[in-house]
Backbone as JSON, one array per atom type, in Angstrom:
{
  "sequence": "DVRAVVDEAQGCFIPTIDLEAYWLSRHFGDHPRVLSPPESLFSQIAKPLSDWPALGGAQPPPCVLVSDGQEAMHAFGRKQGWRLWLKGPYHDAIFIQSWEEVPGALARLRKYWDKDGVHLQRHVEGVHESIAFCAFGGELLDAIWIVKNDMTSQGKTVAGSALDMNREDRVALADFIARTGWTGGGEVELIRGPHNELWLIEVNPRFPSWIDGARHLGVNLPARMVAHVFGTEAPGESLAADGFVRVQTEIPAQRKYK",
  "N": [[-16.24, 1.91, -18.79], [-13.63, 4.17, -18.89], [-13.49, 6.75, -20.04], [-16.17, 7.33, -20.38], [-16.93, 7.83, -17.81], [-15.22, 9.97, -16.89], [-15.28, 11.9, -18.91], [-17.79, 12.01, -20.44], [-19.7, 11.77, -18.36], [-18.6, 13.58, -16.65], [-17.29, 12.9, -14.28], [-15.22, 11.51, -11.6], [-12.48, 9.2, -11.57], [-11.37, 6.74, -9.49], [-8.81, 4.6, -8.63], [-8.79, 1.25, -7.25], [-7.16, -0.92, -6.84], [-3.68, -1.92, -7.11], [-2.77, -2.61, -9.74], [-4.75, -1.53, -11.36], [-4.39, 1.17, -10.75], [-1.85, 1.6, -11.88], [-2.37, 1.08, -14.61], [-4.25, 3.09, -15.21], [-2.66, 5.35, -14.72], [-0.79, 5.09, -16.7], [-2.27, 5.29, -19.1], [-4.07, 7.39, -18.79], [-2.79, 9.43, -17.5], [-2.53, 12.22, -17.59], [-5.02, 13.25, -17.23], [-7.25, 15.38, -15.54], [-9.25, 14.39, -13.89], [-8.82, 11.75, -13.47], [-7.81, 10.09, -10.86], [-5.05, 9.18, -10.01], [-1.67, 8.25, -9.25], [1.31, 9.74, -10.85], [2.86, 8.07, -13.65], [5.61, 7.75, -13.37], [6.0, 7.42, -10.66], [5.71, 4.76, -9.93], [8.01, 3.2, -10.26], [9.51, 4.26, -8.23], [8.25, 3.52, -5.86], [8.35, 0.82, -5.98], [9.21, -2.31, -4.51], [12.42, -3.54, -3.43], [12.14, -0.51, -1.55], [13.08, 2.63, -2.94], [12.6, 5.19, -2.32], [10.97, 7.02, 0.2], [8.65, 8.39, 2.66], [9.98, 10.37, 5.34], [9.24, 9.33, 8.1], [9.27, 9.68, 11.39], [11.84, 8.55, 11.56], [11.56, 6.13, 10.28], [12.51, 3.14, 8.59], [12.94, 0.85, 5.84], [12.87, -2.74, 6.4], [15.92, -4.74, 6.53], [17.16, -6.23, 3.47], [17.77, -8.49, 0.68], [18.5, -8.72, -2.74], [17.23, -11.07, -5.1], [18.59, -11.2, -7.46], [21.17, -10.77, -6.63], [22.31, -13.19, -6.2], [22.67, -16.7, -5.21], [24.51, -17.26, -3.14], [24.68, -14.84, -1.72], [22.0, -14.61, -0.93], [21.71, -16.89, 0.71], [23.56, -16.36, 2.74], [22.39, -14.06, 3.82], [19.94, -15.11, 4.76], [20.86, -16.88, 6.77], [21.99, -15.04, 8.53], [19.74, -13.64, 9.36], [18.31, -15.52, 10.73], [16.53, -17.15, 9.39], [13.87, -16.14, 9.16], [11.97, -14.78, 7.1], [10.67, -12.81, 4.32], [9.79, -13.5, 1.05], [9.48, -11.38, -1.57], [7.6, -9.79, -4.19], [8.06, -7.03, -6.56], [5.86, -5.26, -6.5], [3.54, -6.49, -5.43], [2.59, -9.51, -3.66], [3.82, -11.82, -1.37], [5.71, -14.2, 0.37], [6.13, -16.2, 3.16], [9.18, -17.27, 4.54], [11.06, -19.85, 6.04], [13.28, -21.43, 5.87], [16.19, -22.42, 3.94], [15.52, -24.4, 2.15], [12.93, -23.82, 1.41], [13.07, -21.75, -0.34], [13.52, -22.18, -3.26], [11.0, -23.22, -4.23], [9.19, -21.2, -3.47], [10.25, -19.09, -4.91], [9.83, -19.97, -7.51], [7.07, -19.78, -7.62], [6.66, -16.99, -7.42], [7.95, -16.15, -9.72], [6.22, -16.67, -11.73], [4.84, -14.39, -12.09], [6.61, -12.26, -11.79], [9.8, -11.17, -13.03], [13.27, -11.75, -12.12], [14.25, -9.27, -11.39], [13.89, -7.0, -8.87], [12.56, -8.84, -7.21], [12.93, -10.01, -3.93], [14.45, -10.98, -0.79], [13.31, -10.26, 2.41], [13.85, -9.19, 5.74], [11.91, -10.55, 8.37], [9.9, -8.68, 10.6], [8.88, -8.16, 13.92], [6.02, -6.82, 15.62], [3.61, -4.16, 16.15], [1.13, -3.54, 13.81], [0.68, -0.71, 11.77], [-0.85, 1.99, 9.9], [-0.93, 4.53, 7.41], [-3.28, 6.37, 5.74], [-3.91, 8.47, 2.94], [-4.79, 11.38, 0.95], [-4.18, 13.13, -2.09], [-3.41, 15.8, -4.4], [-1.97, 16.72, -7.38], [0.6, 16.79, -6.22], [0.12, 17.93, -3.76], [-0.59, 17.47, -0.4], [-3.7, 16.63, 0.83], [-5.21, 15.54, 2.94], [-4.91, 13.27, 5.75], [-4.77, 10.2, 7.65], [-3.74, 8.36, 10.47], [-3.57, 5.1, 11.59], [-3.79, 2.43, 14.03], [-3.65, -1.03, 13.62], [-5.97, -3.05, 14.92], [-6.86, -5.6, 14.59], [-6.31, -8.28, 12.29], [-6.59, -10.21, 9.24], [-5.39, -13.54, 8.33], [-4.02, -13.06, 6.02], [-3.12, -10.54, 6.35], [-4.91, -8.46, 6.03], [-6.73, -5.6, 7.08], [-8.93, -5.76, 9.77], [-9.94, -4.46, 11.99], [-9.54, -1.22, 13.46], [-8.09, 1.74, 14.98], [-7.78, 5.3, 15.49], [-4.64, 7.06, 15.49], [-2.61, 9.67, 16.91], [-1.21, 12.09, 14.72], [1.69, 13.7, 14.46], [3.0, 17.06, 13.88], [5.53, 17.04, 12.64], [5.62, 14.54, 11.32], [3.48, 14.82, 9.57], [4.43, 16.89, 7.96], [6.65, 15.58, 6.85], [5.35, 13.6, 5.34], [3.93, 15.25, 3.57], [6.08, 16.43, 2.22], [7.15, 14.23, 0.87], [5.01, 13.61, -0.85], [4.92, 15.95, -2.38], [7.42, 15.77, -3.59], [7.14, 13.54, -5.21], [5.03, 14.23, -6.8], [2.42, 13.38, -6.32], [-0.87, 12.28, -7.07], [-4.11, 11.39, -6.06], [-5.34, 8.61, -4.03], [-3.53, 7.03, -1.3], [-1.33, 4.85, 0.6], [0.67, 4.2, 3.45], [2.35, 1.59, 4.86], [3.25, 0.36, 8.03], [5.28, -1.06, 10.67], [5.45, -1.11, 14.12], [8.01, -1.63, 16.28], [9.11, -3.48, 19.28], [10.64, -1.69, 20.76], [9.66, 0.75, 20.18], [10.52, 1.45, 17.69], [10.16, 2.28, 14.23], [9.27, 0.49, 11.36], [9.22, 0.67, 7.9], [7.09, -0.75, 5.71], [5.74, -0.86, 3.17], [4.71, 1.25, 0.39], [1.71, 2.17, -0.95], [-0.07, 2.72, -4.04], [-2.77, 3.58, -3.87], [-5.99, 3.89, -2.19], [-6.31, 2.17, 0.97], [-7.93, -0.99, 1.75], [-9.41, -0.64, 4.03], [-10.55, 1.87, 3.94], [-13.12, 2.93, 4.26], [-13.43, 2.64, 6.94], [-11.96, 4.78, 7.93], [-13.69, 6.86, 7.5], [-15.57, 6.39, 9.49], [-14.04, 7.15, 11.58], [-14.09, 9.81, 11.32], [-12.8, 10.95, 9.14], [-13.06, 11.45, 5.88], [-11.55, 10.53, 3.27], [-11.73, 9.97, 0.38], [-13.96, 11.62, -0.29], [-12.97, 14.11, 0.45], [-10.92, 14.43, -1.43], [-12.27, 14.35, -3.93], [-13.94, 16.56, -3.62], [-12.03, 18.59, -3.63], [-11.14, 18.44, -6.28], [-13.38, 19.32, -7.7], [-13.72, 21.8, -6.64], [-15.35, 22.28, -4.42], [-16.89, 22.19, -1.13], [-15.95, 19.64, 1.1], [-18.13, 17.12, 2.45], [-19.22, 17.54, 5.8], [-18.0, 15.62, 8.55], [-19.63, 14.26, 11.02], [-19.51, 12.0, 12.5], [-17.32, 10.44, 14.62], [-15.94, 7.94, 15.65], [-14.43, 5.8, 18.19], [-13.12, 3.67, 17.11], [-13.08, 1.23, 14.41], [-14.72, -1.62, 12.94], [-14.51, -4.04, 10.49], [-16.96, -5.86, 8.83], [-17.79, -8.83, 7.29], [-20.2, -9.85, 4.93], [-22.17, -12.42, 3.66], [-24.22, -12.96, 0.84], [-27.1, -14.49, -0.69], [-26.9, -15.85, -3.98], [-27.86, -16.48, -7.35], [-27.34, -18.38, -10.23], [-28.21, -19.01, -13.48], [-27.88, -21.65, -15.7], [-27.69, -22.41, -19.14]],
  "CA": [[-15.4, 2.69, -19.66], [-13.09, 5.29, -18.14], [-13.85, 8.03, -20.68], [-17.58, 7.58, -20.12], [-17.02, 8.38, -16.45], [-14.52, 11.23, -16.67], [-15.58, 12.9, -19.95], [-19.22, 12.14, -20.71], [-20.43, 12.01, -17.11], [-17.89, 14.61, -15.89], [-17.02, 12.39, -12.94], [-13.84, 11.16, -11.26], [-12.18, 7.77, -11.54], [-10.43, 6.46, -8.4], [-8.43, 3.18, -8.65], [-8.93, 0.54, -5.98], [-6.08, -1.91, -6.73], [-2.42, -1.42, -7.64], [-2.68, -2.78, -11.18], [-5.66, -0.54, -11.94], [-3.74, 2.47, -10.61], [-0.77, 1.67, -12.87], [-2.97, 1.16, -15.95], [-4.82, 4.43, -15.36], [-1.58, 6.32, -14.8], [-0.11, 4.93, -18.0], [-3.12, 5.64, -20.23], [-4.84, 8.61, -18.53], [-2.02, 10.12, -16.47], [-2.64, 13.68, -17.62], [-6.42, 13.66, -17.12], [-7.42, 15.97, -14.22], [-10.23, 13.7, -13.05], [-8.35, 10.39, -13.2], [-7.09, 10.38, -9.62], [-4.04, 8.14, -9.86], [-0.34, 8.87, -9.24], [2.01, 9.75, -12.13], [3.47, 6.77, -13.99], [7.0, 7.7, -12.88], [6.02, 7.08, -9.25], [5.65, 3.32, -9.66], [9.37, 2.69, -10.1], [10.02, 4.77, -6.95], [7.65, 2.8, -4.72], [8.56, -0.62, -6.13], [10.03, -2.88, -3.44], [12.7, -2.76, -2.22], [11.88, 0.91, -1.75], [14.19, 3.55, -3.18], [12.18, 6.5, -1.82], [9.86, 6.88, 1.15], [8.55, 9.55, 3.56], [10.82, 10.27, 6.54], [8.28, 9.33, 9.21], [9.8, 9.25, 12.68], [13.03, 7.72, 11.38], [11.2, 4.8, 9.75], [13.34, 2.57, 7.53], [12.52, -0.5, 5.44], [13.69, -3.81, 6.97], [17.01, -5.19, 5.66], [16.76, -7.16, 2.43], [18.76, -8.85, -0.33], [17.88, -9.01, -4.03], [17.46, -12.39, -5.68], [19.59, -11.02, -8.51], [22.51, -10.76, -6.03], [22.84, -14.54, -6.27], [22.31, -17.64, -4.15], [25.41, -17.15, -2.0], [24.26, -13.67, -0.94], [20.7, -14.92, -0.33], [21.89, -17.86, 1.79], [24.22, -15.66, 3.85], [21.39, -13.17, 4.43], [19.01, -15.95, 5.5], [21.52, -17.35, 8.0], [22.16, -13.9, 9.44], [18.42, -13.22, 9.86], [17.67, -16.61, 11.45], [15.52, -17.77, 8.53], [12.51, -15.6, 9.29], [12.07, -13.87, 5.96], [9.59, -12.72, 3.34], [10.16, -13.37, -0.35], [8.51, -10.4, -2.05], [7.64, -9.22, -5.53], [8.29, -5.58, -6.51], [4.64, -4.48, -6.24], [2.72, -7.26, -4.49], [2.95, -10.91, -3.43], [4.81, -12.06, -0.32], [5.68, -15.59, 0.87], [6.95, -16.33, 4.37], [10.25, -18.26, 4.36], [11.69, -20.23, 7.3], [14.45, -22.27, 5.62], [16.73, -22.32, 2.59], [14.82, -25.37, 1.32], [11.66, -23.25, 0.96], [13.3, -20.65, -1.28], [13.28, -22.48, -4.69], [9.57, -23.34, -4.52], [8.57, -19.87, -3.35], [10.75, -18.28, -6.02], [9.14, -20.43, -8.72], [5.71, -19.22, -7.58], [6.7, -15.56, -7.72], [8.43, -15.9, -11.08], [5.09, -16.74, -12.66], [4.33, -13.03, -12.25], [7.7, -11.29, -11.78], [11.14, -11.66, -13.3], [14.08, -11.67, -10.91], [14.49, -7.87, -11.03], [12.99, -6.51, -7.83], [12.21, -9.9, -6.26], [13.92, -9.92, -2.87], [14.2, -11.51, 0.55], [13.29, -9.18, 3.41], [13.79, -9.68, 7.12], [10.63, -10.45, 9.09], [9.98, -7.87, 11.81], [7.75, -8.3, 14.83], [5.52, -5.58, 16.17], [2.22, -3.76, 15.95], [0.94, -3.01, 12.46], [0.05, 0.6, 11.66], [-1.04, 2.39, 8.51], [-1.34, 5.9, 7.11], [-4.0, 6.59, 4.48], [-3.87, 9.89, 2.61], [-5.21, 11.77, -0.39], [-3.35, 14.23, -2.59], [-3.71, 16.24, -5.77], [-0.9, 17.51, -7.98], [1.72, 16.94, -5.29], [-0.31, 18.6, -2.52], [-1.29, 16.64, 0.58], [-4.99, 17.21, 1.19], [-5.58, 15.07, 4.28], [-4.32, 11.97, 6.08], [-5.13, 9.62, 8.94], [-2.81, 7.32, 10.92], [-4.3, 4.16, 12.44], [-3.2, 1.18, 14.48], [-4.5, -2.15, 13.22], [-6.3, -3.82, 16.13], [-7.09, -7.0, 14.21], [-6.04, -8.52, 10.88], [-6.76, -11.57, 8.76], [-4.12, -14.27, 8.16], [-3.35, -12.46, 4.86], [-2.68, -9.2, 6.7], [-5.93, -7.44, 5.74], [-7.2, -4.94, 8.3], [-10.29, -6.07, 10.2], [-10.35, -3.44, 12.95], [-8.49, -0.23, 13.69], [-8.44, 2.97, 15.68], [-6.92, 6.4, 15.05], [-3.49, 7.51, 16.27], [-2.24, 11.06, 16.66], [-0.17, 12.32, 13.71], [2.29, 14.97, 14.84], [3.28, 18.0, 12.8], [6.73, 16.63, 11.91], [5.29, 13.43, 10.42], [2.62, 15.35, 8.51], [5.31, 17.63, 7.05], [7.44, 14.59, 6.13], [4.47, 13.01, 4.34], [3.67, 16.28, 2.57], [7.3, 16.58, 1.42], [7.22, 13.05, -0.01], [3.96, 13.77, -1.86], [5.36, 17.02, -3.27], [8.58, 15.27, -4.33], [6.71, 12.54, -6.19], [3.93, 14.75, -7.61], [1.33, 12.4, -6.11], [-2.3, 12.56, -7.19], [-4.93, 10.22, -5.74], [-5.23, 8.03, -2.69], [-2.3, 6.3, -1.03], [-1.19, 4.23, 1.92], [1.99, 3.82, 3.94], [2.2, 0.52, 5.85], [4.35, 0.39, 8.99], [5.26, -1.93, 11.85], [6.13, -0.5, 15.27], [8.69, -2.68, 17.02], [8.97, -3.49, 20.74], [11.34, -0.55, 21.35], [9.01, 1.92, 19.56], [11.11, 1.75, 16.39], [9.23, 2.15, 13.12], [9.71, -0.15, 10.13], [8.37, 1.02, 6.79], [6.93, -1.99, 4.96], [5.49, -0.56, 1.75], [3.91, 2.42, 0.02], [0.74, 1.7, -1.95], [-0.57, 3.83, -4.87], [-4.24, 3.65, -3.85], [-6.53, 3.82, -0.84], [-6.37, 0.82, 1.53], [-9.27, -1.61, 1.78], [-10.13, -0.19, 5.23], [-10.74, 3.31, 3.8], [-14.41, 3.34, 4.81], [-13.23, 2.75, 8.38], [-11.51, 6.14, 8.23], [-14.89, 7.71, 7.56], [-16.15, 6.22, 10.82], [-13.18, 7.89, 12.51], [-14.29, 11.24, 11.07], [-11.96, 11.44, 8.04], [-13.54, 10.88, 4.62], [-10.5, 10.92, 2.33], [-12.2, 10.07, -1.02], [-14.81, 12.81, -0.43], [-12.08, 15.28, 0.53], [-10.19, 14.54, -2.69], [-13.21, 14.7, -5.01], [-14.36, 17.95, -3.39], [-10.93, 19.45, -4.07], [-11.12, 18.43, -7.75], [-14.5, 20.11, -8.21], [-13.73, 23.12, -6.01], [-16.47, 22.39, -3.49], [-16.59, 21.81, 0.25], [-16.21, 18.24, 1.44], [-19.19, 17.0, 3.46], [-18.75, 17.47, 7.18], [-18.09, 14.3, 9.16], [-20.0, 14.39, 12.43], [-19.21, 10.74, 13.16], [-15.9, 10.26, 14.97], [-15.93, 6.82, 16.59], [-13.12, 5.44, 18.75], [-12.51, 2.68, 16.24], [-13.99, 0.62, 13.44], [-14.6, -3.05, 12.69], [-15.04, -4.42, 9.18], [-17.77, -7.07, 8.93], [-18.07, -9.45, 5.99], [-21.54, -10.4, 4.82], [-22.45, -13.24, 2.48], [-25.62, -12.88, 0.41], [-27.39, -15.56, -1.66], [-26.89, -15.5, -5.41], [-28.34, -17.56, -8.2], [-26.89, -18.28, -11.6], [-28.92, -20.0, -14.29], [-27.11, -22.14, -16.84], [-28.51, -22.91, -20.25]],
  "C": [[-14.94, 3.95, -18.93], [-13.53, 6.62, -18.74], [-15.33, 8.36, -20.46], [-17.78, 8.21, -18.75], [-16.45, 9.79, -16.38], [-14.85, 12.31, -17.7], [-17.09, 13.1, -20.14], [-20.01, 12.47, -19.45], [-19.78, 13.08, -16.24], [-17.65, 14.19, -14.44], [-15.55, 12.17, -12.71], [-13.68, 9.64, -11.27], [-11.08, 7.55, -10.5], [-10.07, 4.98, -8.43], [-8.55, 2.55, -7.27], [-7.88, -0.54, -5.78], [-4.85, -1.37, -7.44], [-2.36, -1.48, -9.16], [-3.57, -1.78, -11.91], [-5.04, 0.85, -11.88], [-2.65, 2.64, -11.66], [-1.34, 1.84, -14.27], [-3.55, 2.55, -16.2], [-3.73, 5.49, -15.51], [-0.9, 6.27, -16.16], [-0.95, 5.47, -19.15], [-3.88, 6.96, -20.04], [-4.12, 9.52, -17.54], [-2.16, 11.62, -16.45], [-4.08, 14.17, -17.5], [-6.69, 14.17, -15.71], [-8.41, 15.26, -13.32], [-9.96, 12.19, -12.95], [-7.37, 10.5, -12.04], [-6.16, 9.23, -9.27], [-2.67, 8.79, -9.94], [0.3, 8.88, -10.63], [2.73, 8.42, -12.38], [4.88, 6.64, -13.43], [7.08, 7.26, -11.42], [6.21, 5.58, -9.01], [7.04, 2.7, -9.52], [9.96, 3.14, -8.76], [9.48, 3.98, -5.76], [7.71, 1.29, -4.89], [9.46, -1.11, -5.0], [11.23, -3.62, -4.06], [12.67, -1.26, -2.5], [13.16, 1.7, -1.98], [13.87, 4.95, -2.66], [10.99, 6.28, -0.9], [9.81, 8.13, 2.03], [9.33, 9.32, 4.85], [9.94, 10.39, 7.78], [8.94, 8.8, 10.48], [11.01, 8.34, 12.56], [12.75, 6.35, 10.81], [12.11, 4.41, 8.59], [12.75, 1.23, 7.1], [13.4, -1.55, 6.12], [14.81, -4.2, 6.01], [16.53, -6.23, 4.64], [17.94, -7.48, 1.53], [18.01, -9.19, -1.62], [18.2, -10.42, -4.48], [18.54, -12.32, -6.75], [21.02, -10.94, -7.96], [23.13, -12.15, -5.98], [22.54, -15.39, -5.04], [23.21, -17.52, -2.93], [25.01, -15.99, -1.11], [22.93, -13.94, -0.24], [20.86, -15.85, 0.86], [22.56, -17.21, 3.0], [23.24, -14.75, 4.58], [20.41, -13.98, 5.28], [19.59, -16.45, 6.8], [21.62, -16.22, 9.02], [20.85, -13.51, 10.09], [17.69, -14.35, 10.57], [16.54, -17.28, 10.71], [14.09, -17.43, 8.95], [12.43, -14.45, 8.31], [10.78, -13.83, 5.18], [10.22, -12.65, 1.95], [9.08, -12.53, -1.01], [8.73, -10.05, -3.52], [7.77, -7.72, -5.44], [7.05, -4.76, -6.18], [3.66, -5.19, -5.31], [3.19, -8.7, -4.51], [4.07, -11.02, -2.4], [4.62, -13.46, 0.22], [6.63, -15.68, 2.05], [7.92, -17.51, 4.21], [10.88, -18.56, 5.72], [12.89, -21.15, 7.12], [14.93, -22.07, 4.19], [15.99, -23.27, 1.63], [13.51, -24.82, 0.76], [11.84, -22.23, -0.16], [13.0, -21.04, -2.72], [11.8, -22.56, -5.06], [8.86, -22.0, -4.48], [8.99, -18.98, -4.52], [10.07, -18.67, -7.33], [7.72, -19.87, -8.78], [5.71, -17.75, -7.96], [7.11, -15.29, -9.16], [7.37, -16.16, -12.14], [4.6, -15.33, -13.01], [5.45, -11.99, -12.37], [8.98, -11.94, -12.28], [11.99, -11.39, -12.07], [14.36, -10.23, -10.48], [13.44, -7.4, -10.02], [12.54, -7.56, -6.84], [13.32, -9.95, -5.2], [13.48, -10.65, -1.62], [14.31, -10.37, 1.54], [13.16, -9.78, 4.79], [12.39, -9.51, 7.69], [10.83, -9.6, 10.34], [8.7, -8.06, 12.62], [7.3, -6.93, 15.31], [4.06, -5.36, 15.87], [2.09, -3.1, 14.59], [0.17, -1.68, 12.52], [-0.05, 0.98, 10.19], [-1.43, 3.86, 8.44], [-2.06, 5.9, 5.77], [-4.01, 8.09, 4.22], [-4.48, 10.13, 1.24], [-4.43, 13.02, -0.79], [-3.81, 14.61, -3.99], [-2.58, 17.12, -6.26], [0.28, 17.76, -7.06], [1.4, 17.66, -4.01], [-1.05, 17.62, -1.62], [-2.57, 17.34, 0.99], [-5.41, 16.81, 2.61], [-4.98, 13.68, 4.49], [-4.85, 11.5, 7.42], [-4.18, 8.45, 9.23], [-3.58, 6.4, 11.86], [-3.37, 3.06, 12.95], [-4.18, 0.08, 14.12], [-4.74, -3.03, 14.45], [-6.57, -5.28, 15.84], [-6.86, -7.12, 12.71], [-6.37, -9.96, 10.53], [-5.39, -12.24, 8.64], [-3.34, -13.74, 6.96], [-2.93, -11.02, 5.12], [-3.69, -8.1, 6.4], [-6.51, -6.9, 7.05], [-8.66, -5.27, 8.58], [-10.81, -4.99, 11.15], [-9.2, -2.48, 13.18], [-9.01, 0.94, 14.49], [-7.39, 4.03, 15.35], [-5.78, 6.66, 16.04], [-3.25, 8.99, 15.97], [-1.12, 11.12, 15.62], [0.44, 13.68, 14.0], [2.67, 15.81, 13.63], [4.48, 17.55, 11.97], [6.44, 15.51, 10.92], [4.39, 13.91, 9.28], [3.45, 16.13, 7.48], [6.15, 16.65, 6.22], [6.62, 13.92, 5.03], [4.19, 14.0, 3.22], [4.88, 16.49, 1.66], [7.44, 15.44, 0.42], [6.21, 13.18, -1.15], [4.34, 14.85, -2.87], [6.5, 16.54, -4.17], [8.17, 14.31, -5.45], [5.59, 13.04, -7.09], [2.67, 13.92, -7.5], [-0.04, 13.02, -6.35], [-3.04, 11.28, -6.85], [-4.78, 9.79, -4.3], [-3.91, 7.3, -2.54], [-2.29, 5.74, 0.37], [0.28, 3.96, 2.2], [1.77, 2.78, 5.03], [3.45, 0.44, 6.7], [4.18, -0.7, 10.03], [6.05, -1.24, 12.94], [6.69, -1.61, 16.15], [8.58, -2.52, 18.52], [9.69, -2.34, 21.43], [10.88, 0.77, 20.72], [9.66, 2.32, 18.24], [10.1, 1.48, 15.28], [9.91, 1.5, 11.92], [8.72, 0.2, 9.02], [8.28, -0.17, 5.84], [6.67, -1.74, 3.48], [4.68, 0.72, 1.61], [3.01, 1.99, -1.13], [0.11, 2.87, -2.7], [-2.09, 3.92, -4.96], [-4.69, 3.6, -2.4], [-6.47, 2.38, -0.33], [-7.8, 0.3, 1.57], [-10.08, -1.15, 2.99], [-10.55, 1.28, 5.13], [-12.1, 3.78, 4.33], [-14.34, 3.42, 6.33], [-12.77, 4.13, 8.79], [-12.68, 7.1, 8.32], [-15.56, 7.6, 8.93], [-15.32, 6.92, 11.89], [-13.23, 9.39, 12.26], [-13.46, 11.82, 9.95], [-12.37, 10.73, 6.75], [-12.58, 11.32, 3.5], [-10.97, 10.96, 0.88], [-13.06, 11.31, -1.24], [-13.98, 14.09, -0.4], [-11.37, 15.5, -0.81], [-11.1, 14.97, -3.83], [-13.69, 16.14, -4.85], [-13.29, 18.92, -3.85], [-10.91, 19.56, -5.6], [-12.2, 19.35, -8.3], [-14.62, 21.48, -7.54], [-14.91, 23.34, -5.09], [-16.01, 22.02, -2.08], [-16.87, 20.33, 0.45], [-17.3, 18.17, 2.48], [-18.6, 16.89, 4.85], [-18.95, 16.08, 7.76], [-18.37, 14.46, 10.66], [-19.63, 13.13, 13.22], [-17.71, 10.65, 13.41], [-15.82, 9.19, 16.06], [-14.52, 6.6, 17.14], [-12.38, 4.45, 17.87], [-13.52, 2.15, 15.25], [-13.71, -0.88, 13.35], [-15.23, -3.34, 11.34], [-15.74, -5.78, 9.32], [-18.07, -7.58, 7.53], [-19.46, -10.08, 6.01], [-21.66, -11.21, 3.54], [-23.94, -13.12, 2.14], [-25.87, -13.98, -0.62], [-27.37, -15.03, -3.09], [-27.29, -16.72, -6.22], [-27.84, -17.33, -9.62], [-27.54, -19.4, -12.39], [-28.04, -20.36, -15.49], [-28.04, -22.68, -17.9], [-28.22, -24.4, -20.47]]
}
């Protein structure tokens, strides 16, 4: 129960998935210890993006809306060489390599999304990078930029290491956070192309799944945010490894049926 955490226990509630962040923002958006972005933000970061931080000239890859019609979609696919992603506005992405694959993929996405916001986006090659950050009331508290050294087939980060974040990029991120009134954790996902160009893939309204890896790199973003809420000092991070690796562990479980 959210109220039991934030009112009775005087704690903080931090969402871990997009849907949870949206639900919290809609029902508890004005609570000072529910650390989720304002509800108005979700339409801004829906894909295809209408607003994003100006990080090193990063732009979203070219795309076409499904609502633009089949002729526009087919022309876009031909132009891009049929290496595309069919994406929902907040999550879900299916790789497309031919016009014949579009109807089936579209039927799968339409189980969850109507045609508004569903789009085809050009596939871009390169090295995957990510920025995790925390904010409160439109103020950037801290951030870390990583390169993803290994990923699963679904794109989940398995290993990463820290990259330098220059002053201009930090200011650009802070401006975006101030403009959107962001509260809570967040992530900007990027791909760096072969000519050092940056493609902005998506902006997520919660911490990434690799957030504990940032702690191993010496940046504890959840602790920094909670400390700010309560007006205390965040715990010092003496650990600053060169990188991190996420390891999955299976444990035995038993379930008794009547």
